[in-house]
Each structure stands twice: as structure tokens, then as C-alpha cells.
Short mmCIF file of C-alpha atoms and ligand atoms in Angstrom, two decimals:
data_model
loop_
_atom_site.label_atom_id
_atom_site.label_comp_id
_atom_site.label_asym_id
_atom_site.label_seq_id
_atom_site.Cartn_x
_atom_site.Cartn_y
_atom_site.Cartn_z
CA MET A 1 -10.93 6.10 12.71
CA ALA A 2 -9.78 9.54 11.81
CA LYS A 3 -5.95 10.26 12.48
CA GLU A 4 -6.56 13.07 14.86
CA GLU A 5 -9.08 11.04 16.92
CA CYS A 6 -6.06 8.72 17.98
CA GLN A 7 -4.05 11.54 19.26
CA LEU A 8 -3.71 12.32 22.90
CA ASN A 9 -7.02 13.78 23.59
CA ALA A 10 -6.62 14.68 27.27
CA GLU A 11 -4.19 16.35 29.39
CA ASN A 12 -3.77 12.98 31.29
CA ALA A 13 -2.78 11.00 28.06
CA GLY A 14 -6.03 9.22 27.11
CA PHE A 15 -6.37 7.77 23.71
CA THR A 16 -9.41 7.12 21.81
CA LEU A 17 -9.44 3.44 20.56
CA PRO A 18 -11.62 1.71 17.88
CA ALA A 19 -14.96 0.56 19.19
CA PRO A 20 -14.06 -3.20 18.92
CA VAL A 21 -10.78 -2.72 20.73
CA THR A 22 -12.49 -0.76 23.58
CA GLU A 23 -15.23 -3.39 23.69
CA ALA A 24 -12.82 -6.33 23.91
CA LEU A 25 -10.83 -4.73 26.65
CA GLU A 26 -14.19 -4.07 28.58
CA MET A 27 -15.39 -7.74 28.08
CA LEU A 28 -12.12 -8.89 29.86
CA GLU A 29 -12.28 -6.19 32.67
CA SER A 30 -15.90 -6.86 33.40
CA SER A 31 -14.93 -10.39 33.99
CA GLY A 32 -12.39 -9.37 36.68
CA HIS A 33 -9.19 -9.42 34.28
CA GLU A 34 -6.66 -6.74 33.55
CA ALA A 35 -6.43 -5.89 29.80
CA TYR A 36 -4.44 -3.48 27.96
CA VAL A 37 -3.47 -2.56 24.25
CA VAL A 38 0.24 -3.11 23.98
CA GLY A 39 3.32 -2.78 21.84
CA GLY A 40 3.48 -1.29 18.39
CA CYS A 41 -0.09 0.26 18.65
CA VAL A 42 0.69 2.16 21.81
CA ARG A 43 4.07 3.40 20.17
CA ASP A 44 2.10 4.62 17.27
CA LEU A 45 -0.59 6.24 19.44
CA CYS A 46 2.06 8.20 21.21
CA ARG A 47 3.62 9.33 18.01
CA GLY A 48 0.33 10.59 16.76
CA VAL A 49 0.31 7.82 13.96
CA LEU A 50 -2.79 5.71 13.11
CA PRO A 51 -1.80 2.16 14.35
CA HIS A 52 -2.36 -0.61 11.59
CA ASP A 53 -3.52 -3.13 14.36
CA TYR A 54 -4.18 -3.22 17.97
CA ASP A 55 -2.77 -6.12 20.12
CA ILE A 56 -4.20 -6.75 23.49
CA THR A 57 -2.35 -8.19 26.49
CA THR A 58 -4.24 -9.55 29.46
CA SER A 59 -3.85 -11.22 33.02
CA ALA A 60 -6.58 -13.76 31.74
CA PHE A 61 -5.21 -17.20 30.97
CA PRO A 62 -6.28 -18.44 27.37
CA ASP A 63 -9.24 -20.51 28.74
CA GLU A 64 -10.36 -17.45 30.71
CA THR A 65 -10.13 -15.31 27.62
CA GLU A 66 -12.24 -17.76 25.73
CA ALA A 67 -14.84 -17.91 28.53
CA CYS A 68 -15.14 -14.15 28.30
CA PHE A 69 -15.95 -14.13 24.58
CA SER A 70 -18.46 -17.08 24.48
CA GLY A 71 -20.93 -16.43 21.80
CA PHE A 72 -18.00 -14.65 19.58
CA ARG A 73 -16.12 -16.32 16.83
CA ILE A 74 -12.79 -17.48 18.23
CA ILE A 75 -9.75 -18.40 16.37
CA GLU A 76 -7.37 -20.71 18.34
CA THR A 77 -4.26 -20.80 16.22
CA GLY A 78 -1.90 -19.17 18.58
CA MET A 79 -3.35 -20.87 21.79
CA LYS A 80 0.00 -22.39 22.97
CA HIS A 81 1.73 -19.12 22.91
CA GLY A 82 -1.36 -17.61 24.82
CA THR A 83 -2.97 -15.98 21.86
CA VAL A 84 -6.57 -15.97 21.26
CA THR A 85 -7.91 -14.35 18.29
CA VAL A 86 -11.57 -13.00 18.72
CA ILE A 87 -13.62 -11.42 15.95
CA VAL A 88 -15.31 -8.35 17.61
CA GLY A 89 -17.28 -6.13 15.41
CA GLY A 90 -16.09 -7.97 12.35
CA GLU A 91 -12.57 -7.27 13.34
CA PRO A 92 -9.96 -9.97 14.29
CA ILE A 93 -8.39 -9.05 17.64
CA GLU A 94 -5.47 -10.84 19.09
CA ILE A 95 -5.56 -11.14 22.80
CA THR A 96 -2.45 -12.71 24.38
CA THR A 97 -1.87 -13.56 27.99
CA TYR A 98 0.89 -11.81 30.09
CA ARG A 99 3.87 -13.96 29.57
CA THR A 100 7.57 -14.36 29.71
CA ASP A 101 9.22 -15.97 26.82
CA GLY A 102 11.71 -18.75 26.02
CA LYS A 103 13.58 -18.70 22.79
CA TYR A 104 12.07 -16.97 19.81
CA LEU A 105 12.12 -19.43 16.88
CA ASP A 106 9.97 -17.79 14.05
CA GLY A 107 10.16 -14.14 15.25
CA ARG A 108 6.69 -13.87 16.60
CA HIS A 109 6.36 -17.08 18.55
CA PRO A 110 8.86 -18.17 21.25
CA GLU A 111 9.43 -21.96 21.67
CA SER A 112 8.14 -21.90 25.21
CA VAL A 113 6.18 -19.45 27.25
CA THR A 114 5.38 -19.13 30.76
CA PHE A 115 2.17 -17.33 31.52
CA SER A 116 1.99 -14.51 34.21
CA ARG A 117 -0.49 -12.44 36.16
CA ARG A 118 1.80 -9.51 36.18
CA ILE A 119 1.85 -6.84 33.36
CA GLU A 120 5.50 -6.06 34.31
CA ASP A 121 6.61 -9.45 33.35
CA ASP A 122 4.91 -9.04 29.80
CA LEU A 123 6.49 -5.71 29.17
CA SER A 124 9.94 -6.91 30.34
CA ARG A 125 10.01 -9.50 27.75
CA ARG A 126 9.64 -7.08 24.87
CA ASP A 127 12.52 -6.03 22.70
CA PHE A 128 12.70 -2.10 22.84
CA THR A 129 11.37 0.40 25.31
CA VAL A 130 9.18 2.22 22.58
CA ASN A 131 7.64 -1.27 22.00
CA ALA A 132 7.21 -2.04 25.73
CA MET A 133 4.19 0.24 26.78
CA ALA A 134 0.61 -0.74 27.40
CA TYR A 135 -2.28 1.53 27.80
CA SER A 136 -5.99 1.09 28.80
CA PRO A 137 -8.73 3.59 28.98
CA ARG A 138 -9.49 2.28 32.72
CA ARG A 139 -5.77 1.80 33.84
CA GLY A 140 -3.94 4.37 31.92
CA PHE A 141 -0.34 4.12 30.88
CA ARG A 142 2.20 1.47 31.91
CA ASP A 143 5.57 2.41 30.85
CA PHE A 144 8.20 0.88 33.07
CA PHE A 145 11.19 1.12 30.86
CA GLY A 146 11.02 4.88 29.69
CA GLY A 147 9.36 4.18 26.51
CA ARG A 148 7.83 7.74 26.23
CA ARG A 149 11.05 9.25 27.25
CA ASP A 150 12.91 7.31 24.41
CA LEU A 151 10.04 8.19 21.98
CA GLU A 152 10.62 11.85 22.80
CA ALA A 153 14.55 11.51 22.41
CA ARG A 154 13.94 9.34 19.31
CA VAL A 155 16.13 6.55 20.28
CA ILE A 156 15.69 2.64 19.99
CA ALA A 157 17.04 1.15 23.21
CA CYS A 158 16.71 -2.36 24.47
CA VAL A 159 14.51 -3.25 27.46
CA GLY A 160 17.23 -4.34 29.95
CA GLU A 161 20.67 -5.52 29.19
CA PRO A 162 21.34 -5.29 25.41
CA ASP A 163 23.96 -8.12 25.46
CA ARG A 164 21.60 -10.43 27.32
CA ARG A 165 18.56 -9.53 25.01
CA PHE A 166 20.34 -10.08 21.75
CA GLY A 167 21.83 -13.27 23.19
CA GLU A 168 18.14 -14.52 23.75
CA ASP A 169 17.12 -13.64 20.19
CA GLY A 170 19.58 -12.50 17.72
CA LEU A 171 16.73 -11.24 15.42
CA ARG A 172 16.44 -8.27 17.85
CA ILE A 173 19.77 -6.92 16.28
CA MET A 174 18.04 -6.70 12.84
CA ARG A 175 14.85 -5.52 14.51
CA ALA A 176 16.80 -2.61 16.41
CA LEU A 177 18.16 -1.45 12.79
CA ARG A 178 14.66 -1.92 11.35
CA PHE A 179 12.71 0.17 13.86
CA ALA A 180 15.51 3.01 13.87
CA SER A 181 15.20 3.12 10.03
CA SER A 182 11.53 3.11 9.78
CA LEU A 183 10.93 5.57 12.70
CA GLY A 184 13.98 7.74 11.65
CA PHE A 185 15.27 7.26 15.05
CA ASP A 186 18.82 6.68 16.35
CA ILE A 187 20.03 3.66 18.29
CA ASP A 188 20.98 4.33 21.82
CA GLU A 189 24.73 4.17 22.44
CA LYS A 190 24.78 1.21 24.63
CA THR A 191 22.29 -0.77 22.46
CA ALA A 192 24.28 0.19 19.39
CA ALA A 193 27.69 -0.89 20.79
CA SER A 194 25.96 -4.21 21.78
CA VAL A 195 24.65 -4.42 18.16
CA HIS A 196 27.96 -4.27 16.71
CA ARG A 197 29.56 -6.69 19.18
CA ASN A 198 26.81 -9.30 18.92
CA ARG A 199 26.19 -9.10 15.26
CA ALA A 200 27.54 -12.61 14.62
CA LEU A 201 24.40 -13.94 16.33
CA LEU A 202 22.42 -13.22 13.19
CA GLY A 203 24.12 -16.19 11.75
CA ASN A 204 21.88 -18.31 13.79
CA ILE A 205 18.50 -16.63 12.57
CA SER A 206 16.60 -17.86 9.71
CA ALA A 207 16.92 -16.11 6.53
CA GLU A 208 13.16 -15.45 6.19
CA ARG A 209 12.99 -13.52 9.55
CA ILE A 210 16.13 -11.61 8.39
CA LEU A 211 14.47 -10.76 5.14
CA ALA A 212 11.31 -9.57 6.69
CA GLU A 213 13.32 -6.99 8.80
CA TYR A 214 15.64 -6.11 5.96
CA LYS A 215 12.45 -5.32 3.74
CA ARG A 216 11.46 -2.65 6.45
CA LEU A 217 14.81 -1.44 7.02
CA ILE A 218 15.61 -0.68 3.39
CA VAL A 219 12.67 1.62 2.70
CA GLY A 220 12.87 3.50 6.23
CA GLU A 221 13.25 7.22 6.27
CA GLY A 222 16.44 6.56 8.20
CA ALA A 223 17.94 3.89 5.99
CA GLU A 224 20.93 5.83 4.91
CA ARG A 225 22.02 6.68 8.31
CA ILE A 226 21.43 3.17 9.52
CA LEU A 227 23.16 1.39 6.69
CA ILE A 228 26.17 3.57 7.01
CA SER A 229 26.34 3.22 10.80
CA PHE A 230 25.79 -0.45 10.70
CA GLU A 231 27.88 -1.42 7.63
CA ASP A 232 29.27 -4.27 9.65
CA VAL A 233 25.83 -5.72 10.41
CA MET A 234 24.94 -5.56 6.59
CA TYR A 235 28.10 -7.42 5.84
CA THR A 236 27.01 -10.07 8.18
CA VAL A 237 23.56 -10.74 6.61
CA MET A 238 24.70 -10.02 3.12
CA PRO A 239 28.35 -11.01 3.05
CA GLU A 240 28.65 -10.50 -0.71
CA LEU A 241 28.25 -6.65 -0.20
CA GLN A 242 31.64 -6.62 1.49
CA SER A 243 33.13 -7.45 -1.92
CA LEU A 244 32.03 -3.90 -3.04
CA GLY A 245 34.59 -2.40 -0.65
CA HIS A 246 33.88 0.49 1.64
CA GLU A 247 33.93 3.33 -0.78
CA ILE A 248 31.45 1.72 -3.20
CA TYR A 249 29.35 0.42 -0.51
CA MET A 250 28.95 3.94 0.78
CA ARG A 251 27.99 5.16 -2.73
CA ALA A 252 25.53 2.49 -3.13
CA VAL A 253 23.97 3.26 0.25
CA ARG A 254 23.74 6.80 -0.74
CA ALA A 255 22.25 6.09 -4.07
CA ALA A 256 19.77 3.40 -2.81
CA SER A 257 18.52 6.00 -0.04
CA SER A 258 17.96 8.72 -2.55
CA ALA A 259 15.57 6.56 -4.66
CA ARG A 260 12.00 5.92 -4.12
CA PRO A 261 11.36 3.85 -0.96
CA ASP A 262 10.57 0.64 -2.92
CA VAL A 263 12.14 -2.56 -1.77
CA ASN A 264 12.93 -4.01 -5.24
CA LEU A 265 14.45 -0.71 -6.38
CA ARG A 266 16.49 0.13 -3.35
CA THR A 267 17.68 -3.50 -3.16
CA ALA A 268 18.91 -3.39 -6.70
CA ILE A 269 20.83 -0.26 -6.21
CA LEU A 270 22.25 -1.50 -2.95
CA LEU A 271 23.56 -4.52 -4.83
CA CYS A 272 24.76 -2.44 -7.83
CA ASP A 273 25.90 -5.33 -9.78
CA GLU A 274 24.41 -8.63 -11.03
CA LYS A 275 27.07 -10.49 -9.46
CA ASN A 276 25.98 -9.41 -5.93
CA LEU A 277 22.47 -11.05 -6.35
CA PRO A 278 23.54 -13.99 -4.28
CA ALA A 279 23.43 -11.63 -1.30
CA LEU A 280 19.62 -11.33 -1.65
CA ARG A 281 19.11 -14.92 -2.74
CA ARG A 282 20.64 -16.14 0.51
CA LEU A 283 17.92 -14.34 2.39
CA LYS A 284 15.31 -16.67 0.48
CA PRO A 285 13.06 -14.10 -1.01
CA ASP A 286 10.14 -15.20 -3.00
CA GLY A 287 10.64 -15.70 -6.78
CA LYS A 288 8.94 -12.41 -7.55
CA LEU A 289 11.41 -10.22 -5.62
CA LEU A 290 14.31 -12.20 -6.64
CA SER A 291 13.64 -12.05 -10.40
CA SER A 292 12.67 -8.43 -10.24
CA VAL A 293 15.92 -7.27 -8.65
CA GLY A 294 17.81 -9.61 -10.95
CA ARG A 295 16.04 -7.81 -14.02
CA ILE A 296 16.79 -4.47 -12.63
CA LEU A 297 20.34 -5.29 -12.28
CA SER A 298 20.56 -6.57 -15.59
CA TYR A 299 19.68 -3.33 -17.12
CA LEU A 300 22.45 -1.49 -15.13
CA LYS A 301 25.04 -2.76 -17.44
CA GLY A 302 25.76 -1.38 -20.94
CA ASP A 303 23.57 1.07 -22.88
CA PHE A 304 19.97 1.45 -21.90
CA PRO A 305 17.41 0.96 -24.72
CA ARG A 306 16.84 4.49 -26.16
CA ASP A 307 14.54 4.35 -29.19
CA ARG A 308 11.08 2.98 -29.10
CA VAL A 309 11.85 -0.18 -30.89
CA ALA A 310 14.71 -1.01 -28.25
CA LEU A 311 12.37 -0.07 -25.59
CA ARG A 312 9.66 -2.31 -26.78
CA ARG A 313 12.21 -5.21 -27.05
CA MET A 314 12.95 -4.61 -23.51
CA LEU A 315 9.28 -4.58 -22.41
CA ARG A 316 8.88 -7.89 -24.13
CA ARG A 317 10.78 -9.62 -21.21
CA CYS A 318 10.53 -6.97 -18.59
CA PRO A 319 7.49 -5.80 -16.71
CA TYR A 320 6.76 -2.08 -16.88
CA GLU A 321 7.23 -1.68 -13.18
CA ASP A 322 10.74 -3.18 -13.37
CA ALA A 323 11.62 -1.17 -16.64
CA ARG A 324 10.76 2.03 -14.55
CA ARG A 325 12.81 0.80 -11.60
CA ALA A 326 15.75 0.08 -13.75
CA VAL A 327 15.55 3.70 -15.05
CA GLU A 328 15.34 5.03 -11.65
CA ALA A 329 18.29 2.81 -10.49
CA ARG A 330 20.52 4.04 -13.29
CA HIS A 331 19.70 7.69 -12.47
CA ALA A 332 20.23 6.92 -8.84
CA LEU A 333 23.58 5.43 -9.58
CA GLY A 334 24.58 8.38 -11.90
CA LEU A 335 24.38 6.31 -15.07
CA MET A 336 21.62 8.27 -16.73
CA SER A 337 20.82 12.10 -16.41
CA GLU A 338 17.85 13.25 -14.77
CA ASP A 339 16.45 14.62 -18.06
CA ASP A 340 16.99 11.17 -19.88
CA ALA A 341 15.52 9.22 -16.97
CA ALA A 342 12.36 11.48 -17.02
CA SER A 343 11.77 11.18 -20.59
CA VAL A 344 12.45 7.33 -20.83
CA THR A 345 10.18 6.91 -17.86
CA GLU A 346 7.53 9.05 -19.56
CA GLU A 347 7.82 6.89 -22.72
CA ILE A 348 7.45 3.76 -20.74
CA CYS A 349 4.24 4.92 -19.02
CA ARG A 350 2.95 6.09 -22.29
CA MET A 351 3.51 2.70 -23.75
CA GLU A 352 1.78 1.00 -20.81
CA ALA A 353 -1.18 3.43 -20.69
CA GLY A 354 -1.70 3.01 -24.68
CA GLY A 355 -1.48 -0.72 -24.42
CA GLU A 356 1.35 -0.91 -26.74
CA CYS A 357 1.88 -4.46 -28.32
CA VAL A 358 4.90 -5.79 -26.66
CA THR A 359 3.80 -9.36 -25.96
CA VAL A 360 2.38 -12.19 -27.99
CA ARG A 361 -0.80 -11.82 -25.92
CA GLN A 362 -1.21 -8.22 -27.13
CA LEU A 363 -1.13 -9.14 -30.88
CA ALA A 364 -4.37 -8.55 -32.73
CA VAL A 365 -4.56 -12.08 -33.72
CA SER A 366 -4.76 -15.09 -31.34
CA GLY A 367 -3.11 -18.38 -31.51
CA GLY A 368 -6.63 -19.85 -31.87
CA GLU A 369 -7.11 -17.85 -34.96
CA LEU A 370 -3.81 -19.12 -36.62
CA MET A 371 -4.72 -22.57 -35.57
CA ALA A 372 -8.15 -22.09 -37.39
CA MET A 373 -5.91 -21.09 -40.41
CA GLY A 374 -4.30 -24.55 -40.36
CA VAL A 375 -1.27 -23.75 -38.07
CA PRO A 376 -0.59 -26.75 -36.03
CA GLU A 377 -0.68 -26.34 -32.27
CA GLY A 378 2.86 -26.50 -30.59
CA GLU A 379 6.30 -25.16 -31.50
CA ARG A 380 5.49 -23.93 -34.90
CA LEU A 381 2.54 -21.77 -33.55
CA GLY A 382 4.78 -20.26 -31.12
CA VAL A 383 7.59 -19.45 -33.88
CA ILE A 384 4.84 -17.68 -35.86
CA LEU A 385 3.50 -15.73 -32.95
CA GLU A 386 7.04 -14.42 -32.07
CA ALA A 387 7.77 -13.65 -35.70
CA LEU A 388 4.59 -11.63 -35.80
CA LEU A 389 5.53 -9.90 -32.61
CA GLU A 390 8.92 -9.02 -34.01
CA GLU A 391 7.32 -7.43 -37.07
CA VAL A 392 5.01 -5.28 -35.00
CA ILE A 393 7.73 -4.23 -32.53
CA THR A 394 9.96 -3.20 -35.41
CA GLU A 395 6.99 -1.35 -36.91
CA ARG A 396 7.25 -3.49 -40.27
CA ILE A 397 3.69 -4.23 -39.99
CA PRO A 398 0.97 -2.69 -37.97
CA ASN A 399 -0.66 -4.57 -35.07
CA GLU A 400 -3.76 -5.16 -37.08
CA ARG A 401 -5.66 -8.44 -37.75
CA GLU A 402 -5.74 -8.41 -41.63
CA ALA A 403 -2.02 -7.52 -41.83
CA LEU A 404 -0.96 -10.18 -39.36
CA LEU A 405 -2.94 -12.86 -40.86
CA LYS A 406 -1.55 -12.08 -44.23
CA PHE A 407 1.98 -12.06 -42.77
CA ALA A 408 1.30 -15.50 -41.03
CA ALA A 409 -0.09 -17.07 -44.30
CA GLY A 410 3.12 -15.90 -46.10
CA MET A 411 5.25 -17.75 -43.41
CA MET A 412 3.30 -21.03 -43.86
P1 ATP B 501 4.90 -2.93 13.30
O1 ATP B 501 4.12 -1.65 13.27
O2 ATP B 501 5.99 -3.06 12.37
O3 ATP B 501 3.84 -4.01 13.41
P2 ATP B 501 5.26 -3.72 16.09
O4 ATP B 501 5.95 -2.98 17.23
O5 ATP B 501 3.91 -4.11 16.16
O6 ATP B 501 5.62 -2.98 14.68
P3 ATP B 501 5.82 -6.59 15.68
O7 ATP B 501 6.89 -7.32 15.05
O8 ATP B 501 4.36 -6.69 15.13
O9 ATP B 501 6.08 -5.05 15.68
O10 ATP B 501 5.76 -6.96 17.21
C1 ATP B 501 4.63 -6.64 18.10
C2 ATP B 501 5.35 -6.53 19.51
O11 ATP B 501 5.81 -7.72 19.97
C3 ATP B 501 6.42 -5.53 19.46
O12 ATP B 501 6.16 -4.25 19.65
C4 ATP B 501 7.11 -5.95 20.74
O13 ATP B 501 6.82 -5.49 21.85
C5 ATP B 501 7.02 -7.56 20.56
N1 ATP B 501 8.14 -8.28 19.93
C6 ATP B 501 7.82 -8.73 18.64
N2 ATP B 501 9.00 -9.52 18.26
C7 ATP B 501 9.90 -9.31 19.31
C8 ATP B 501 11.09 -10.05 19.74
N3 ATP B 501 11.87 -10.72 18.74
N4 ATP B 501 11.53 -9.89 20.92
C9 ATP B 501 10.97 -9.26 21.85
N5 ATP B 501 9.76 -8.70 21.65
C10 ATP B 501 9.20 -8.66 20.46
MG1 MG B 502 2.68 -5.40 14.59
#
């Protein structure tokens, strides 16, 4: 659906929803239930931003929802939380019964839920006013907590009493920072005071949930402001950062926010030094993110490879993407001039595009060919391939089959 179609298209605030979503709402309504789109998608529609997905909330209990969609493909994965996923027009649509929540365990699913027939209950369990609105083409807007007012004012405010809401689920502290950063909003004064006061609650929240919010926070348009205003919260989730000291933390935050909004890049800049990698490790990132950030950090020390031979040596162990990030990180931290950064980046891109030989796999001979020449499989083969690569990287021999085979024969 085109972006403009999502925007308010009538004076009385109607939105055009994708056909499968409208169809699902109608299926529920025509069986006598209430149904609305709710949460993030309503927030985004009000901002004139295309939602990435649409959640439906309904007065129908899960078995009643299923009855409405007999003949459709149904996925029952979230049944005990009241969520039925229905495939409509090829699209999976999550339909959740109005509910009030027990404690959240994994950030999406509370431990226990109580179903309700009242939309007010469902909206009042939601975290922030801007996330607590519902809309239906039939029933219009439901906004009991000033969500549209807060969107207008560009603030994140808790639904209800902040201390109580953060007490129910400490992750909401991190979510407040995440939404403020990604939307470029402020955090409402009362909510902000409560965030500071309750930050220790994040100690009870699983690393994975914190990491997921952190990743959105660090690349948000308001990252700098939020990381500065909530330095204490950042020290709670990444205690190692505190060892930087306030001045260096501030410098790291400014540098990180000046860089391209890329999680790996900005995280490396924020950590500034390899010795702070445990701050990330404690959030249990996947191996890819951790090793990428570790690699970028390792190139912040000492001199950066300048000439082509040194660059190829670096690229032998470092993926192109991380090499570029390392250059950007050095530039952001003032360790490399703009011009130098641009020319090294250009060289790295040129090498990548040109298929420059920097790994054994890119040699013009394969292990199989060497084995056919009589090199035994195993350690010896590896040693010869690495030696060939070294010769090619240093431009002592060209990456050509004949030359490589001749050199290998000499080694045998
Ligand atoms: P995004 O665009 O990032 O997906 P979203 O608002 O859809 O934003 P989700 O994390 O997908 O965010 O959550 C969907 C909705 O569920 C939220 O808008 C909010 O109403 C509610 N919600 C999610 N997590 C919580 C929570 N921990 N406490 C209260 N309400 C929550
Ligand atoms: Mg969402």
C-alpha cells in the first residue's frame, strides 16, 4: 500500500487499512464481536508512517475467533495468551483477545492473562500512551490515555502511574528509551523521573530482552539525547561503560550518534575500547554481532593499515563490512581525518568490487588441484595455500594458476 494511502484520509480521522486487515476486522464484526487494529500500527498511521505490521485486538475469545475463521489457515501458537494467527489473503494476521496481563516474562507474552470483553482493559495494560490506541473503520478511534495528544507533543508517557507500570515489567524502562530514541521523542517528565528512580529493576530482566531494545535505541534518531539524558540507565545495563568516566562517555555517545545508524558500528564506538566488550557480551548477543564489534574495536588501536598490502592483510581476517565500519569508527572518534577515511573506504570498496584476492578461497588454484599434484590433504595443504596467499597479497606473484602451481611445486 502506498504511504499516502495510509495517512488520514478524512476529516474525522479515518485510515485506509490493507485489504486483508479490513477483511479480518469485518469477519469478526459480522459475527457480533468488536475488533480494532491496535498498538504500534495505530501509532504509525497517526504519524503518517507505513506500519510494518498490523495487530488486531478483539472482544472475541480465542475459540470464538477461530470459529469466525473456519476455512482459513489458523496458527495456534499464541493461544494461551489469547493470540490466534490467521492467514488472510496470504498475510499472517495476529488477532488477540482483549486482556489484562500478569507479569511479562519474555517481553511479548505475559505469564498469565485474563481475557476481557472491554477494549478499555486491553488499552490500559499497554506500556505508553502512544502505543495504547485502537482504530476501526466501523468504530473509529479509541484513545483513552491521550495518545494522540502525546504524539502531537512528541512525548513518551506511561499509561497510568509510571512507578507501578515499571514495577510490573522493568523492561518498559528500556522500551521508553527505545521509543523515545527511535521516534525522536522526549520522555515525559514524570515518566522520566520514574525511569531514573526504577532503573535497578532492569537487573531482573533477561539479557535478550534488553538487547533487543538496546539495538533499536542505539540506531534511533534521538539516540544522542537519550543516551546523554539516561546515562545512569545505560550504566545499569552496561556497567562496564561506567569505567569510561562521564567525560569519555559523553564523547563516545556524541561520536556514536554522529555515525551511520548501524548497530555494530555505533556499539563499537560507544564501547570505544576492546576492554569494554564485556558490556556487550553480558547482553548475550549472537556470535555474529559480538565478533563484529570485537573486530571493529580491535582496529581502533594503533595505526590503521594504509598501503594496499597492509589492507589486504587486514581483509584476510576481517569481512569488508567490518573493515569499512572500523574506518567509520576511527573517523567518528577523531582517530582518522575525513579525507583519509574516504580514501581508505574507497580502496576497500574497490577491492571488494574487483574481487581482490584476500582469502585462500579466492586463489586461482584450489586445494583439489594441489592434491592432484600430490600434496597430501591436511595440514601441509593448508600451509601451502596460506603461503600462496601471502605471495599474492604481497604482490610477489600474480594470482594466476600457472604461477601459483609453479610456486607450490617449488615448495614441495
Ligand atoms: P514496533 O513498531 O517497534 O513493532 P510496537 O509498538 O508494535 O512497535 P511491539 O514491541 O511490537 O511494539 O509491541 C506491540 C504493542 O504491544 C505495543 O504497541 C504495546 O501496546 C504492547 N506492548 C508490547 N510490549 C509491552 C510491554 N512490555 N508492556 C506493555 N505493553 C506492551
Ligand atoms: Mg510491533
